[in-house]
Coordinates of C-alpha atoms and ligand atoms in Angstrom, one line a residue:
M1 CA 109.9 47.9 106.4
T2 CA 108.2 51.1 105.8
I3 CA 109.3 53.5 103.2
V4 CA 108.9 57.1 102.4
T5 CA 108.6 57.6 98.7
K6 CA 110.0 60.6 97.0
V7 CA 110.4 61.5 93.4
D8 CA 114.0 61.7 92.5
Q9 CA 115.1 65.2 91.6
A10 CA 115.8 64.0 88.1
G11 CA 112.2 62.6 88.1
S12 CA 110.6 65.9 87.2
S13 CA 112.0 65.4 83.8
G14 CA 110.9 61.8 83.6
G15 CA 113.6 60.3 85.9
T16 CA 113.2 57.3 88.1
E17 CA 111.2 57.2 91.4
Q18 CA 113.4 56.4 94.3
E19 CA 112.3 54.7 97.5
L20 CA 113.7 56.4 100.6
T21 CA 113.6 55.6 104.2
D22 CA 114.6 57.8 107.1
G23 CA 116.0 57.7 110.7
F24 CA 112.5 57.5 112.2
H25 CA 111.6 54.4 110.2
L26 CA 115.0 52.8 110.6
V27 CA 114.8 52.9 114.4
I28 CA 111.3 51.4 114.3
D29 CA 112.3 48.7 111.8
A30 CA 115.4 47.8 113.7
L31 CA 113.5 47.3 116.9
K32 CA 110.7 45.3 115.2
L33 CA 113.3 43.1 113.4
N34 CA 114.6 42.1 116.8
G35 CA 111.2 41.2 118.2
I36 CA 110.7 44.4 120.2
N37 CA 107.1 45.5 119.8
T38 CA 106.5 47.7 122.8
I39 CA 107.8 51.2 123.7
Y40 CA 107.4 52.8 127.1
G41 CA 108.0 56.5 127.1
V42 CA 107.0 60.2 127.3
P43 CA 106.7 62.1 124.0
G44 CA 108.3 65.4 123.2
I45 CA 111.0 67.1 121.2
P46 CA 112.7 65.4 119.3
I47 CA 111.0 62.0 119.6
T48 CA 107.3 62.9 119.3
D49 CA 107.0 61.6 115.7
L50 CA 109.0 58.5 116.5
G51 CA 106.3 57.5 119.0
R52 CA 103.5 58.3 116.6
L53 CA 105.1 56.4 113.7
A54 CA 105.9 53.4 115.9
Q55 CA 102.2 53.3 116.9
A56 CA 101.2 53.6 113.2
Q57 CA 103.6 50.7 112.4
G58 CA 101.7 48.5 114.9
M59 CA 104.0 48.8 117.8
R60 CA 102.5 49.2 121.3
V61 CA 103.5 52.7 122.5
I62 CA 102.6 53.3 126.2
S63 CA 102.9 57.0 127.0
F64 CA 103.4 57.8 130.6
R65 CA 103.2 61.0 132.6
H66 CA 106.8 60.9 133.8
E67 CA 109.8 59.2 132.3
Q68 CA 110.9 57.6 135.6
H69 CA 107.9 55.3 135.5
A70 CA 108.2 54.6 131.8
G71 CA 111.8 53.5 132.7
Y72 CA 110.7 51.3 135.6
A73 CA 108.2 49.7 133.2
A74 CA 110.8 49.1 130.6
G75 CA 113.1 47.4 133.3
I76 CA 110.3 45.1 134.4
A77 CA 109.3 44.3 130.8
G78 CA 112.9 43.2 130.3
Y79 CA 112.9 41.1 133.5
L80 CA 109.6 39.4 132.5
T81 CA 110.5 38.7 128.9
K82 CA 114.3 38.4 128.7
T83 CA 114.1 41.0 125.8
P84 CA 115.2 44.5 126.6
G85 CA 112.4 46.8 127.6
I86 CA 112.6 50.2 125.7
C87 CA 112.1 53.5 127.4
L88 CA 111.9 56.5 125.1
T89 CA 112.5 60.0 126.3
V90 CA 113.2 63.5 125.2
S91 CA 116.5 65.2 125.7
A92 CA 118.1 66.6 128.9
P93 CA 115.4 66.7 131.6
G94 CA 113.4 63.8 130.1
F95 CA 116.7 61.8 129.8
L96 CA 117.6 62.6 133.4
N97 CA 114.1 61.5 134.6
G98 CA 114.7 58.2 132.8
L99 CA 118.2 57.8 134.2
T100 CA 117.0 56.7 137.7
A101 CA 115.2 53.8 136.1
L102 CA 118.2 53.0 133.9
A103 CA 120.5 52.8 136.9
N104 CA 117.9 50.8 138.8
A105 CA 117.7 48.3 135.9
T106 CA 121.5 48.0 135.8
T107 CA 121.6 47.4 139.6
N108 CA 118.9 44.8 139.4
C109 CA 120.3 43.1 136.3
F110 CA 117.2 43.9 134.2
P111 CA 117.8 44.3 130.5
M112 CA 116.5 47.6 129.3
I113 CA 117.5 50.3 126.8
L114 CA 117.0 53.9 127.5
V115 CA 116.6 55.6 124.1
S116 CA 116.8 59.4 124.4
G117 CA 116.7 62.1 121.8
S118 CA 119.4 64.7 122.2
S119 CA 120.3 68.1 120.8
E120 CA 122.8 69.1 118.2
R121 CA 126.2 67.5 118.9
E122 CA 128.1 70.4 117.4
V123 CA 126.4 72.9 119.7
V124 CA 126.6 70.6 122.7
D125 CA 130.3 69.9 122.3
L126 CA 131.1 73.6 122.0
Q127 CA 128.7 74.3 124.9
Q128 CA 127.0 77.0 122.9
G129 CA 123.7 76.7 124.7
D130 CA 121.3 74.5 122.7
Y131 CA 117.7 73.7 123.5
E132 CA 118.0 71.1 126.3
E133 CA 121.8 71.0 125.9
M134 CA 123.5 68.2 127.7
D135 CA 126.2 65.7 127.0
Q136 CA 123.9 62.8 127.7
L137 CA 126.2 60.0 126.6
A138 CA 128.9 61.0 129.1
I139 CA 126.3 61.3 131.9
A140 CA 124.7 57.9 131.2
K141 CA 127.9 55.9 131.0
P142 CA 128.7 55.3 134.7
L143 CA 125.1 54.3 135.3
C144 CA 124.7 51.5 132.7
K145 CA 126.4 48.5 131.2
A146 CA 127.0 50.2 127.9
A147 CA 126.2 53.5 126.1
F148 CA 126.1 54.2 122.4
R149 CA 125.4 57.2 120.1
V150 CA 124.3 56.9 116.5
L151 CA 125.1 59.9 114.2
H152 CA 124.2 58.5 110.8
A153 CA 121.1 56.8 109.6
E154 CA 123.1 53.9 108.1
D155 CA 124.4 53.1 111.6
I156 CA 121.0 52.7 113.2
G157 CA 120.8 49.0 112.6
I158 CA 124.2 48.3 114.1
G159 CA 123.6 50.7 117.0
V160 CA 120.3 49.1 117.9
A161 CA 121.9 45.6 117.6
R162 CA 124.7 46.6 119.9
A163 CA 122.3 48.0 122.5
I164 CA 120.2 44.8 122.5
R165 CA 123.2 42.5 122.8
A166 CA 124.8 44.6 125.5
A167 CA 121.5 44.6 127.5
V168 CA 120.8 40.8 127.5
S169 CA 124.1 39.0 127.2
G170 CA 126.1 38.0 130.2
R171 CA 124.7 39.7 133.3
P172 CA 121.8 41.7 132.0
G173 CA 121.5 45.4 132.6
G174 CA 120.7 48.9 131.4
V175 CA 122.0 50.3 128.1
Y176 CA 121.8 53.9 126.9
L177 CA 121.2 54.7 123.3
D178 CA 121.7 58.4 122.3
L179 CA 119.8 59.5 119.2
P180 CA 120.5 63.1 118.2
A181 CA 117.5 65.1 116.7
K182 CA 119.3 65.4 113.4
L183 CA 119.4 61.7 112.9
F184 CA 115.7 61.2 112.6
P185 CA 115.0 63.1 109.4
Q186 CA 118.2 61.8 107.7
T187 CA 117.1 59.9 104.6
M188 CA 118.8 57.1 102.7
E189 CA 117.9 54.8 99.9
A190 CA 115.4 52.3 101.2
E191 CA 117.1 49.2 100.0
A192 CA 120.4 50.2 101.5
G193 CA 118.5 51.0 104.7
R194 CA 116.9 47.5 104.7
K195 CA 120.4 46.0 104.3
S196 CA 121.8 48.1 107.1
L197 CA 119.6 46.5 109.7
V198 CA 121.0 43.8 111.9
Q199 CA 119.0 40.9 113.3
V200 CA 120.8 39.9 116.5
I201 CA 121.5 36.2 116.3
D202 CA 121.5 34.5 119.7
P203 CA 121.5 37.7 121.7
A204 CA 122.2 36.0 125.1
P205 CA 124.4 33.0 124.2
A206 CA 124.4 30.1 126.6
Q207 CA 127.3 30.1 129.0
I208 CA 128.2 26.6 129.9
P209 CA 129.9 26.1 133.2
A210 CA 133.2 24.2 133.3
P211 CA 132.7 20.5 134.2
S212 CA 135.3 20.8 137.0
A213 CA 133.4 23.7 138.6
V214 CA 130.2 21.6 138.5
D215 CA 132.0 18.6 140.1
R216 CA 133.6 20.8 142.8
A217 CA 130.1 22.2 143.6
L218 CA 128.6 18.8 143.9
D219 CA 131.4 17.6 146.1
V220 CA 130.8 20.5 148.5
L221 CA 127.1 19.9 148.4
K222 CA 127.5 16.3 149.2
S223 CA 129.7 17.0 152.2
A224 CA 126.8 19.1 153.8
K225 CA 125.0 18.0 156.9
R226 CA 122.7 21.0 156.8
P227 CA 122.5 22.2 153.2
L228 CA 120.4 25.2 152.0
I229 CA 119.7 26.6 148.5
I230 CA 118.9 30.3 148.1
F231 CA 117.3 31.4 144.9
G232 CA 117.5 35.1 143.8
K233 CA 115.7 37.0 141.1
G234 CA 118.5 36.0 138.7
A235 CA 117.1 32.4 138.9
A236 CA 113.6 33.6 138.2
Y237 CA 114.9 35.7 135.3
A238 CA 116.6 32.7 133.7
Q239 CA 113.3 31.0 133.0
A240 CA 114.9 27.6 133.8
D241 CA 111.9 26.8 136.0
E242 CA 111.6 23.1 135.3
A243 CA 115.3 22.3 135.7
I244 CA 115.3 24.2 139.0
R245 CA 112.3 22.3 140.3
D246 CA 113.8 19.0 139.3
F247 CA 117.1 19.9 141.0
V248 CA 115.4 20.9 144.2
E249 CA 113.1 17.9 144.3
K250 CA 115.8 15.4 143.3
S251 CA 118.3 16.7 145.8
G252 CA 115.7 17.1 148.6
I253 CA 117.5 20.2 149.8
P254 CA 115.5 22.9 151.7
F255 CA 115.4 26.3 149.9
L256 CA 114.8 30.0 150.5
Q257 CA 113.6 32.4 147.8
M258 CA 114.6 36.0 147.8
S259 CA 111.8 38.5 147.4
M260 CA 111.3 38.6 143.7
A261 CA 112.2 34.9 143.4
K262 CA 109.2 34.0 145.5
G263 CA 107.0 31.6 143.5
L264 CA 109.8 30.3 141.4
L265 CA 108.8 27.2 143.4
P266 CA 105.5 27.6 145.3
D267 CA 106.1 29.2 148.7
V268 CA 104.0 26.3 150.0
H269 CA 106.4 23.7 148.6
P270 CA 107.2 21.2 151.3
Q271 CA 111.0 21.9 150.9
S272 CA 110.5 25.7 151.2
A273 CA 112.2 27.0 154.4
G274 CA 110.7 30.5 154.0
A275 CA 108.8 30.3 157.3
A276 CA 112.1 29.2 159.0
R277 CA 114.3 31.8 157.4
S278 CA 116.3 32.9 160.3
T279 CA 116.9 29.4 161.6
V280 CA 118.2 28.0 158.3
L281 CA 120.5 31.0 157.7
K282 CA 122.0 30.5 161.1
E283 CA 122.2 26.7 161.2
S284 CA 123.1 25.7 157.6
D285 CA 126.6 24.5 156.9
V286 CA 126.6 24.6 153.1
V287 CA 124.7 27.3 151.2
M288 CA 124.2 27.3 147.5
L289 CA 123.3 30.6 146.0
V290 CA 121.6 30.6 142.6
G291 CA 121.2 34.0 141.0
A292 CA 121.3 35.7 144.3
R293 CA 124.0 38.1 145.5
L294 CA 125.4 38.2 149.0
N295 CA 124.6 41.9 149.3
W296 CA 122.9 43.8 152.0
L297 CA 119.7 41.8 151.5
L298 CA 121.6 38.7 152.7
S299 CA 123.6 40.7 155.3
H300 CA 126.7 40.2 153.1
G301 CA 126.9 36.6 154.1
K302 CA 128.2 37.2 157.6
G303 CA 127.4 38.5 161.0
K304 CA 124.6 37.8 163.4
S305 CA 121.9 36.7 161.0
W306 CA 124.3 34.0 159.7
G307 CA 125.0 32.6 163.2
E308 CA 128.1 30.9 164.5
N309 CA 128.2 27.9 162.2
P310 CA 131.0 28.0 159.7
K311 CA 129.6 28.0 156.2
K312 CA 130.7 27.0 152.8
F313 CA 129.2 28.8 149.9
I314 CA 128.5 27.5 146.4
Q315 CA 127.5 30.3 144.0
V316 CA 125.9 29.9 140.6
D317 CA 126.0 33.1 138.7
I318 CA 126.7 34.4 135.2
E319 CA 129.0 37.1 136.4
P320 CA 132.5 35.8 137.4
K321 CA 133.3 39.0 139.3
E322 CA 130.4 38.4 141.6
M323 CA 132.4 35.5 143.3
D324 CA 134.1 36.4 146.6
S325 CA 132.4 39.8 146.6
N326 CA 131.7 39.5 150.3
V327 CA 132.9 36.2 151.6
E328 CA 135.0 33.3 150.2
I329 CA 133.1 31.2 147.7
A330 CA 134.2 27.6 148.1
A331 CA 132.7 26.5 144.8
P332 CA 132.0 29.1 142.1
V333 CA 129.9 27.9 139.2
V334 CA 130.0 30.5 136.4
G335 CA 127.5 30.2 133.6
D336 CA 123.9 30.9 132.8
I337 CA 121.5 29.4 135.3
G338 CA 119.8 27.2 132.8
S339 CA 123.0 25.5 131.7
C340 CA 124.5 25.4 135.3
I341 CA 121.4 23.9 136.9
S342 CA 121.1 21.3 134.1
A343 CA 124.7 20.3 134.6
L344 CA 124.3 20.1 138.3
L345 CA 121.1 18.1 137.9
D346 CA 122.9 15.6 135.7
G347 CA 125.6 15.3 138.3
L348 CA 123.1 14.4 141.0
G349 CA 122.8 11.0 139.5
D350 CA 120.3 8.5 140.8
N351 CA 121.7 7.9 144.3
W352 CA 122.0 11.4 145.7
P353 CA 121.7 11.1 149.5
T354 CA 118.7 13.1 150.9
P355 CA 119.7 15.6 153.5
P356 CA 119.9 14.2 157.1
A357 CA 116.4 14.0 158.6
E358 CA 117.6 15.7 161.7
W359 CA 118.0 18.9 159.6
T360 CA 114.8 18.7 157.6
D361 CA 112.8 17.8 160.8
A362 CA 114.2 20.7 162.7
I363 CA 113.2 23.0 159.8
N364 CA 109.7 21.6 159.6
A365 CA 109.1 22.0 163.3
K366 CA 110.2 25.6 163.1
K367 CA 108.0 26.3 160.1
E368 CA 105.0 24.8 161.8
Q369 CA 105.5 27.0 164.8
N370 CA 105.9 30.2 162.8
I371 CA 103.1 29.5 160.4
G372 CA 100.8 28.9 163.5
K373 CA 101.8 32.2 165.0
M374 CA 101.2 34.1 161.7
A375 CA 97.8 32.5 161.2
L376 CA 96.6 34.0 164.5
R377 CA 97.7 37.4 163.4
L378 CA 96.1 37.2 160.0
K379 CA 92.7 36.4 161.5
K380 CA 92.7 39.6 163.5
N381 CA 89.7 41.7 162.4
S382 CA 90.5 44.9 164.2
I383 CA 89.2 48.2 163.0
P384 CA 91.0 50.3 161.9
M385 CA 92.9 47.4 160.2
D386 CA 96.4 46.6 161.1
F387 CA 98.9 45.4 158.4
H388 CA 98.3 41.7 159.1
G389 CA 94.5 42.0 159.0
A390 CA 94.6 43.7 155.6
L391 CA 97.3 41.5 154.2
G392 CA 95.4 38.4 155.3
A393 CA 92.6 39.4 152.9
L394 CA 95.1 40.0 150.0
R395 CA 96.9 36.7 150.7
T396 CA 93.6 35.0 150.0
V397 CA 93.1 37.0 146.8
I398 CA 96.4 35.8 145.4
K399 CA 95.9 32.2 146.6
E400 CA 92.6 32.2 144.6
R401 CA 94.4 33.6 141.5
P402 CA 97.9 32.2 141.5
D403 CA 98.6 33.5 138.0
A404 CA 97.9 37.1 139.0
I405 CA 100.9 39.4 139.3
L406 CA 101.7 41.1 142.7
V407 CA 103.5 44.4 142.7
N408 CA 104.6 45.5 146.2
E409 CA 106.4 48.5 147.6
G410 CA 106.5 50.5 150.8
A411 CA 108.2 50.0 154.1
N412 CA 105.9 48.0 156.5
T413 CA 103.6 47.3 153.5
L414 CA 106.5 45.7 151.7
D415 CA 108.2 43.8 154.5
L416 CA 105.0 42.4 155.9
A417 CA 103.4 41.6 152.6
R418 CA 106.6 39.7 151.5
G419 CA 106.2 37.3 154.5
V420 CA 102.4 37.1 154.4
I421 CA 101.5 36.7 150.8
D422 CA 102.5 33.3 149.4
M423 CA 103.4 33.2 145.7
Y424 CA 102.7 30.1 143.6
Q425 CA 104.2 30.8 140.2
P426 CA 107.5 32.2 138.9
R427 CA 108.0 35.9 138.1
K428 CA 104.7 36.9 139.7
R429 CA 106.1 39.1 142.4
L430 CA 107.6 42.4 141.4
D431 CA 109.0 44.8 144.0
V432 CA 111.6 47.3 145.1
G433 CA 114.5 45.1 144.1
T434 CA 118.1 45.5 145.1
W435 CA 118.0 49.2 145.9
G436 CA 114.7 49.1 147.8
V437 CA 113.6 52.0 145.7
M438 CA 110.2 53.6 146.3
G439 CA 108.1 54.6 143.3
V440 CA 108.5 51.5 141.1
G441 CA 104.9 50.4 141.7
M442 CA 102.9 52.0 138.9
G443 CA 105.6 51.5 136.3
S444 CA 105.9 47.8 137.3
A445 CA 102.2 47.3 137.4
I446 CA 101.7 48.8 133.9
A447 CA 104.5 46.7 132.4
A448 CA 103.2 43.6 134.0
A449 CA 99.7 44.2 132.6
V450 CA 101.0 45.1 129.2
E451 CA 103.5 42.3 128.9
T452 CA 101.4 39.4 130.4
G453 CA 97.8 40.5 130.0
K454 CA 97.2 39.0 133.5
P455 CA 95.4 40.9 136.3
V456 CA 97.8 42.9 138.5
L457 CA 97.5 43.6 142.2
A458 CA 99.7 46.5 143.3
V459 CA 100.0 46.7 147.1
E460 CA 101.4 50.1 147.9
G461 CA 102.4 52.0 151.0
D462 CA 100.8 55.5 150.9
S463 CA 104.3 57.1 150.7
A464 CA 105.6 54.7 148.0
F465 CA 102.5 55.4 145.9
G466 CA 103.1 59.1 146.2
F467 CA 106.2 58.8 144.0
C468 CA 104.2 57.4 141.1
G469 CA 100.6 58.1 141.8
M470 CA 99.9 60.2 138.7
E471 CA 100.4 57.1 136.6
V472 CA 96.9 55.9 137.6
E473 CA 95.8 58.2 134.7
T474 CA 98.0 56.0 132.4
I475 CA 96.4 52.9 133.9
C476 CA 92.9 54.3 133.2
R477 CA 93.9 55.6 129.7
Y478 CA 95.1 52.2 128.5
D479 CA 92.3 50.5 130.5
L480 CA 94.7 48.1 132.1
P481 CA 93.6 45.3 134.5
V482 CA 95.4 46.9 137.5
C483 CA 94.0 47.0 141.0
V484 CA 96.0 49.3 143.3
V485 CA 95.6 49.0 147.1
I486 CA 97.0 51.8 149.1
F487 CA 97.8 50.9 152.7
N488 CA 96.9 54.3 154.1
N489 CA 98.3 54.8 157.5
N490 CA 98.5 58.6 157.1
G491 CA 102.3 58.7 156.6
I492 CA 105.7 57.3 156.3
Y493 CA 106.2 54.3 158.6
R494 CA 103.3 55.6 160.7
G495 CA 101.0 58.5 160.7
T496 CA 101.5 59.9 164.2
D497 CA 104.7 62.0 164.1
Q498 CA 104.4 65.6 165.2
D499 CA 106.6 68.7 164.8
P500 CA 108.1 69.2 168.2
T501 CA 107.8 73.0 167.8
G502 CA 104.1 72.7 166.9
R503 CA 104.5 74.8 163.8
D504 CA 104.2 72.3 160.9
P505 CA 103.1 68.8 160.2
G506 CA 105.6 66.2 161.4
T507 CA 108.2 65.4 158.6
T508 CA 106.8 61.9 158.0
V509 CA 103.1 62.4 158.0
F510 CA 100.6 63.1 155.2
V511 CA 97.1 64.7 155.1
K512 CA 95.1 62.7 157.6
D513 CA 92.4 60.4 156.3
S514 CA 93.1 61.1 152.6
R515 CA 90.9 59.4 150.1
Y516 CA 93.3 58.1 147.4
D517 CA 90.4 56.2 145.8
K518 CA 89.0 59.5 144.6
M519 CA 92.2 59.9 142.4
M520 CA 91.1 56.8 140.4
E521 CA 87.6 58.0 140.1
A522 CA 88.9 61.3 138.6
F523 CA 90.1 59.4 135.6
G524 CA 87.1 57.1 135.2
G525 CA 88.4 54.1 137.2
V526 CA 86.8 52.5 140.2
G527 CA 87.5 53.9 143.6
V528 CA 86.7 52.1 146.9
N529 CA 87.3 53.0 150.5
A530 CA 87.8 49.9 152.5
T531 CA 87.9 49.9 156.3
T532 CA 87.6 46.1 157.1
P533 CA 89.4 43.0 155.8
D534 CA 86.1 41.8 154.4
E535 CA 85.5 45.0 152.4
L536 CA 89.0 44.9 151.2
Y537 CA 88.7 41.3 150.1
R538 CA 85.5 42.0 148.2
A539 CA 86.7 45.1 146.5
V540 CA 89.9 43.6 145.3
S541 CA 88.4 40.3 144.2
E542 CA 85.8 42.2 142.2
A543 CA 88.5 44.3 140.6
M544 CA 90.7 41.3 139.7
D545 CA 87.8 39.6 138.1
S546 CA 86.4 42.6 136.2
G547 CA 89.9 43.8 135.1
K548 CA 88.7 47.4 135.6
P549 CA 91.3 49.9 136.7
T550 CA 90.6 50.2 140.5
L551 CA 92.1 51.9 143.5
V552 CA 91.2 50.7 147.0
N553 CA 92.0 53.0 149.8
A554 CA 92.7 50.6 152.7
V555 CA 92.4 52.5 155.9
I556 CA 95.2 51.3 158.2
D557 CA 95.7 52.1 161.9
P558 CA 98.1 55.1 161.9
T559 CA 99.9 53.7 164.9
A560 CA 100.4 50.2 163.3
G561 CA 103.8 50.7 161.5
T562 CA 107.3 50.5 162.7
E563 CA 110.1 52.9 161.7
S564 CA 111.7 51.8 158.4
G565 CA 109.8 48.5 158.5
R566 CA 112.2 45.6 158.9
I567 CA 115.4 47.6 158.1
G568 CA 115.3 50.0 161.0
N569 CA 118.9 48.9 161.7
L570 CA 120.0 50.8 158.5
N571 CA 118.5 54.0 159.7
P572 CA 120.9 56.0 161.9
Q573 CA 119.1 57.8 164.7
S574 CA 120.3 60.9 166.6
V575 CA 120.7 60.4 170.3
V576 CA 121.7 64.0 170.9
G577 CA 119.3 66.7 172.0
K578 CA 116.1 64.8 171.2
K579 CA 113.2 65.6 173.5
K580 CA 111.9 62.4 175.1
Ligands
ADP1 P1 118.2 38.8 144.7 O1 118.1 40.3 145.0 O2 116.9 38.3 144.3 O3 119.0 38.0 145.6 P2 120.2 39.6 142.9 O4 119.7 40.7 142.0 O5 121.0 40.0 144.1 O6 119.0 38.7 143.3 O7 121.1 38.6 142.1 C1 120.8 38.2 140.8 C2 122.0 37.6 140.3 O8 121.6 36.7 139.2 C3 123.1 38.5 139.7 O9 124.3 38.3 140.4 C4 123.2 38.2 138.2 O10 124.5 38.2 137.7 C5 122.6 36.8 138.2 N1 122.0 36.5 136.9 C6 121.0 37.1 136.3 N2 120.6 36.5 135.2 C7 121.3 35.3 135.2 C8 121.3 34.2 134.3 N3 120.5 34.1 133.2 N4 122.2 33.2 134.6 C9 123.0 33.3 135.7 N5 123.0 34.3 136.5 C10 122.2 35.3 136.3
MG2 MG1 102.4 54.7 155.3

């Protein structure tokens, strides 16, 4: 613990020297005591000195250009480490900028804590017009799991402890911690300060599933003729990688991995049904969900993509309220995934019947067919590049570096990359998550580099990158091993829209033939303009090996994309009065 020393008032006449600490130091000490050693944020009133002192105390403090990206970084740090990521912001506007990321973390079940300075309570509550006045606690509440405010230095320890426990226990999520400006300079006796800190013991306690729930699930699974397991990012988050692999291999059941769960088991695993996704969704009769919600990303468990076959669902999740959220769950297994999968694995015993060959053969045939079709597309060497040509090059880069982290956002750039780029290791794919939010790329890439030290490849649509592009300065400033590839097709979805009146650019297009690579050069990084898959492959491989901040402008055919990528069905279109 760090201490500010002050001579006691009585000291001038030979009194004792008293050790004091203050709010700044107590916040830092409370975080460090709980193993939190990194802060993502943007400095300013009233938390500038908190950042400075944290850095002086050996914490890693990563200062961003905009709070939203610091917040996205904190969320991803939480996802990767199971320890809440910290985002530190100033009051009102900075707080609001961080709030998008806090809500995103809560939606995605990422543990993070948004710590914001705030202005004087007394003035805020009487609405007398303080500097950056805002009742931040009230505003944050509906967007996070829990929200706390600390008014007294002696409560900092307990406040930080509550925030940590709320973020990581049960279903993880975002927590807001409000620290008014007046708190920071408050002093207290150092020894009392030390004693006021709380080390959170067992912050995310194991939640053991009921044996009867495990038996029920195994009974349903055993009755299946066409079983399927779907892993979501909750399963990746749980870090129960070995038990999950054992369960899959011992049961012999085919599996799908949701976007961020890709690589939990290698996408090239013989039981992976990824390349036969639509077939297995339609044809399966028992589906076991592990850390995956039946939300829009799985068509709510019903409708066309699930086919005519009646299904029984088994769901493994830590959140009891998740069960029956969209369809009936025949066998709910509530608990943490590590404990649940271990119990299910034990229950498989030694004589678990392998799934009928008719089912696995049908899947394998479909996979072969689809993989063959894709291989042809990936080989295309057209100039300008189409999405598949460019992605074929990046697929090889990741295959050659399976421990690198892939960040991915955009519309077509996201949807096609998800299918094309195989992942080989858990928690290596970071993307737009449950909301499909654009602009997470640079924050995720920075957190991935900081938390893991591994090379990061961020594959970005030109539009998605626009939401967070200024953070390339942050990447250069901290000299992070991040290679950003912009799929530049001159616009959103495609670069060919026109204003029917001829007055302005079309609403979805950007400046034609922009050179995003020059942005990186402006900050001392490496910029490359790539027009062929070969050039792209060489530039990205070099960047990944050197670890130098790099931005590759990949020139993509502006006619290549489709409206809204793969989710055009969610985009209502006007049929009235449109010129053909
Ligand atoms: P995806 O989008 O990849 O399908 P979701 O975010 O929809 O994944 O689902 C993740 C689910 O995982 C959530 O329902 C969440 O409650 C659950 N979850 C997160 N962490 C754990 C854990 N450690 N144990 C059990 N369930 C978890
Ligand atoms: Mg585009």
